[in-house]
XYZ file of C-alpha atoms in Angstrom:
271
model
C -20.473 -26.790 -30.611
C -23.236 -28.132 -32.757
C -22.796 -30.992 -35.241
C -21.970 -30.009 -38.923
C -21.303 -31.873 -42.132
C -24.463 -31.373 -44.399
C -23.421 -30.815 -47.927
C -25.492 -27.871 -49.461
C -27.988 -29.353 -51.878
C -28.178 -32.725 -49.698
C -26.321 -35.566 -48.764
C -23.343 -35.765 -46.235
C -19.786 -35.136 -46.115
C -17.857 -36.432 -42.909
C -19.394 -35.238 -39.871
C -17.602 -32.822 -37.647
C -18.184 -30.272 -35.051
C -18.497 -26.414 -35.186
C -17.739 -23.673 -32.921
C -19.324 -20.395 -33.133
C -16.513 -17.672 -32.992
C -18.384 -14.425 -32.502
C -20.817 -14.147 -35.716
C -18.586 -16.781 -37.556
C -18.748 -20.686 -37.578
C -15.392 -22.643 -37.468
C -15.199 -26.424 -38.141
C -13.202 -28.138 -35.380
C -10.834 -30.283 -37.656
C -7.141 -31.118 -38.356
C -5.283 -30.219 -41.578
C -5.780 -34.052 -42.694
C -9.432 -34.146 -41.842
C -10.043 -30.928 -43.769
C -8.441 -32.389 -46.752
C -10.774 -35.230 -46.538
C -13.658 -33.107 -46.431
C -12.643 -31.301 -49.427
C -12.113 -34.733 -51.203
C -15.733 -35.447 -50.213
C -17.019 -32.115 -51.729
C -15.151 -32.765 -54.979
C -16.032 -36.306 -55.147
C -19.599 -35.420 -54.374
C -20.034 -33.279 -57.240
C -22.216 -30.588 -55.818
C -19.485 -27.636 -55.170
C -18.982 -25.913 -52.300
C -17.089 -22.948 -50.702
C -14.351 -23.333 -48.322
C -13.238 -20.357 -46.082
C -10.278 -19.883 -43.596
C -11.411 -17.316 -40.775
C -8.838 -15.226 -38.767
C -9.416 -12.337 -36.275
C -9.925 -9.936 -39.101
C -12.575 -11.939 -40.613
C -14.654 -12.386 -37.099
C -14.501 -8.520 -36.747
C -15.599 -7.704 -40.211
C -18.368 -10.287 -40.273
C -19.796 -8.413 -37.069
C -20.001 -5.370 -39.239
C -20.982 -7.010 -42.501
C -24.209 -9.015 -43.204
C -22.965 -10.060 -46.550
C -19.827 -11.851 -45.111
C -22.081 -13.296 -42.243
C -24.328 -14.821 -44.946
C -21.507 -16.208 -46.795
C -19.965 -17.933 -43.981
C -23.445 -19.326 -42.862
C -23.672 -20.914 -46.326
C -20.000 -22.141 -46.229
C -19.271 -25.727 -46.675
C -16.034 -25.626 -44.526
C -14.638 -23.135 -42.252
C -10.997 -23.507 -41.188
C -9.306 -21.627 -38.550
C -6.614 -19.285 -39.729
C -4.629 -17.872 -36.794
C -3.256 -18.995 -33.467
C -5.195 -16.366 -31.672
C -8.677 -18.058 -32.789
C -7.202 -21.228 -31.539
C -6.348 -19.567 -28.257
C -9.793 -18.112 -28.047
C -11.738 -21.427 -28.515
C -9.898 -22.447 -25.338
C -11.357 -19.426 -23.601
C -14.780 -20.910 -24.902
C -14.282 -24.092 -23.569
C -13.975 -25.961 -26.931
C -10.719 -26.068 -28.165
C -9.955 -26.354 -31.772
C -7.302 -29.017 -32.793
C -4.921 -26.602 -34.798
C -4.384 -24.017 -36.905
C -5.213 -24.230 -40.705
C -4.324 -21.219 -42.593
C -5.140 -20.949 -46.233
C -1.346 -20.581 -46.875
C -0.659 -23.653 -44.880
C -3.402 -25.455 -46.611
C -2.975 -24.787 -50.482
C 0.139 -27.225 -50.834
C -1.241 -30.329 -49.097
C -4.521 -29.731 -51.010
C -2.603 -29.249 -54.240
C -0.672 -32.458 -53.536
C -3.868 -34.249 -53.175
C -5.058 -32.653 -56.269
C -2.429 -34.011 -58.046
C -2.591 -37.211 -56.703
C -6.172 -37.503 -57.670
C -5.838 -35.654 -61.083
C -8.268 -32.932 -59.986
C -8.530 -29.917 -62.506
C -7.586 -26.465 -60.624
C -8.190 -22.934 -61.477
C -6.253 -19.990 -60.110
C -8.372 -16.573 -59.818
C -7.004 -13.612 -58.527
C -3.827 -11.802 -57.357
C -1.787 -9.165 -59.187
C -1.220 -9.786 -62.874
C 1.336 -12.502 -63.465
C 1.462 -13.868 -59.792
C -0.868 -16.748 -60.625
C 1.334 -17.885 -63.483
C 4.378 -17.680 -61.424
C 2.837 -19.815 -58.815
C 1.472 -22.201 -61.370
C 4.952 -22.643 -62.819
C 6.410 -23.199 -59.342
C 3.857 -25.782 -58.512
C 4.023 -27.718 -61.719
C 7.606 -28.175 -61.016
C 7.136 -29.648 -57.632
C 4.139 -31.471 -58.770
C 4.306 -32.758 -62.273
C 0.898 -34.137 -62.385
C -0.884 -31.187 -61.001
C -3.529 -29.895 -63.717
C -3.778 -26.187 -63.620
C -6.524 -25.668 -66.350
C -6.668 -21.732 -65.917
C -5.118 -18.814 -64.296
C -6.864 -15.420 -64.457
C -6.359 -12.051 -62.452
C -9.249 -9.776 -63.778
C -10.545 -6.814 -61.734
C -13.422 -8.178 -59.997
C -15.824 -6.177 -57.590
C -18.606 -7.740 -55.446
C -20.842 -5.352 -56.971
C -20.098 -5.842 -60.594
C -22.821 -5.812 -63.302
C -24.189 -9.129 -64.585
C -22.369 -8.652 -67.602
C -19.091 -7.992 -65.887
C -19.788 -10.910 -63.530
C -20.391 -13.221 -66.429
C -17.479 -12.188 -68.088
C -15.257 -13.633 -65.165
C -17.406 -16.743 -64.972
C -17.421 -17.792 -68.296
C -13.835 -18.776 -68.659
C -13.933 -20.736 -65.549
C -16.865 -22.550 -66.569
C -15.250 -23.255 -69.848
C -12.187 -24.851 -68.259
C -14.577 -27.175 -66.041
C -12.231 -27.056 -62.911
C -12.950 -29.037 -59.739
C -10.932 -26.599 -57.451
C -11.094 -22.838 -58.072
C -8.656 -20.915 -55.774
C -9.844 -17.445 -55.202
C -7.209 -14.953 -54.169
C -8.995 -11.698 -53.704
C -8.482 -11.130 -49.895
C -11.272 -10.542 -47.406
C -14.179 -9.853 -47.420
C -14.172 -9.582 -51.350
C -13.276 -13.260 -52.018
C -15.955 -14.579 -49.372
C -18.617 -12.615 -50.838
C -17.767 -13.425 -54.329
C -17.465 -17.084 -53.896
C -20.759 -17.336 -51.996
C -22.532 -15.389 -54.942
C -20.431 -17.419 -57.685
C -20.676 -21.065 -56.063
C -24.094 -22.156 -57.710
C -22.858 -20.741 -61.175
C -19.444 -22.749 -60.953
C -21.159 -26.115 -59.674
C -19.559 -28.720 -59.490
C -16.246 -26.800 -58.561
C -15.229 -26.346 -54.903
C -14.024 -22.724 -54.541
C -11.573 -21.955 -51.922
C -10.795 -18.179 -50.490
C -6.885 -18.351 -50.194
C -5.873 -14.840 -49.367
C -2.563 -14.165 -50.221
C -1.526 -17.714 -50.704
C -0.449 -17.535 -54.402
C 1.713 -14.398 -53.624
C 3.601 -16.730 -51.031
C 3.849 -19.667 -53.680
C 5.012 -17.277 -56.348
C 7.581 -15.886 -53.935
C 6.380 -12.136 -54.566
C 5.464 -11.760 -51.120
C 7.599 -13.303 -48.245
C 5.907 -15.315 -45.232
C 6.499 -14.802 -41.777
C 9.153 -17.152 -39.835
C 7.494 -20.052 -38.726
C 8.018 -19.444 -35.101
C 6.340 -15.965 -35.341
C 3.297 -17.903 -36.712
C 3.342 -20.332 -34.096
C 3.157 -17.585 -31.341
C 0.602 -15.653 -33.096
C 2.685 -12.665 -34.316
C 2.386 -13.221 -38.031
C 0.453 -9.906 -38.273
C 3.325 -8.412 -36.748
C 5.616 -9.357 -39.406
C 2.970 -8.268 -42.199
C 2.478 -4.894 -40.389
C 6.187 -4.525 -40.659
C 6.289 -5.179 -44.190
C 3.333 -3.164 -45.126
C 2.604 -0.541 -42.414
C 0.804 2.205 -44.689
C -1.627 -0.387 -46.061
C -2.217 -2.494 -42.921
C -1.885 -0.168 -40.071
C -5.537 0.710 -39.842
C -6.514 -3.005 -39.887
C -4.103 -4.310 -37.272
C -4.202 -1.513 -34.714
C -7.694 -0.108 -35.148
C -10.052 -2.534 -36.366
C -8.809 -5.842 -35.271
C -8.542 -5.078 -31.552
C -12.287 -4.989 -31.388
C -12.059 -8.910 -31.578
C -11.475 -8.702 -27.704
C -14.737 -7.250 -27.229
C -16.380 -9.590 -29.404
C -14.698 -12.304 -27.633
C -15.639 -11.071 -24.227
C -19.291 -10.700 -25.458
C -19.334 -14.436 -26.630
C -17.837 -15.870 -23.195
C -20.585 -13.655 -21.166
C -23.152 -15.180 -23.523
C -21.724 -18.798 -22.836
C -21.816 -18.148 -19.061
C -25.118 -17.251 -19.237
C -26.370 -20.285 -21.142
C -24.446 -22.432 -18.672
C -25.958 -20.737 -15.846
C -29.644 -21.261 -17.186
C -29.018 -25.083 -17.836
C -27.999 -25.641 -14.199
């Protein structure tokens, strides 16, 4: 692992170690430590980006230079999925726990409520962000959701279209922007938008708004613990997800094998 912790633009957030998982960096943190790093980013006032890589992200990044670049510039990268935690053990550097975007959102918003951060929801299907906001504000009465929007977004939008999405966010002046566009769109969009939206900290959260709103059910906790949440999702949406889970993501095994071989070569040279 190599040390991480430099805040983009200078200064330091809390020090942590980073593991290279294929083409992606992953920070070795517990959930509570990750919340503290986000707090440092918010308090630092320089903005940032927070991603939650899973197996699919690793595979996609191996094929997409834009996604690799977004991760290389990320302020924080949190492991989403038991398979990546298990893979870290094979690499000899165990990640302490799984911190999926869906598991991270509620504790983060609890902290946002306590510290009176301004929060913006971007993405999801029309109406989902509003449902999530209404449910969260019942649970967290002090939570300040200062904007909800679900515009059509493409990473290759024209400058005019891009500005039409950014302008309402800037006007709302949030400290946190939760971006629910799905990978790799949300990570690439966040990487391109982060400077324009400083001092906001932008987080890619995937389907977390759907889970909070109750429009999409989450897998049972025991399935998540044994690394089979993907099987639950595949059973719910086979036509949309079969190619991802059954064709694309098995490539991760090859990437992991390559990383293990490289690690052994480095270790043998060091002897």
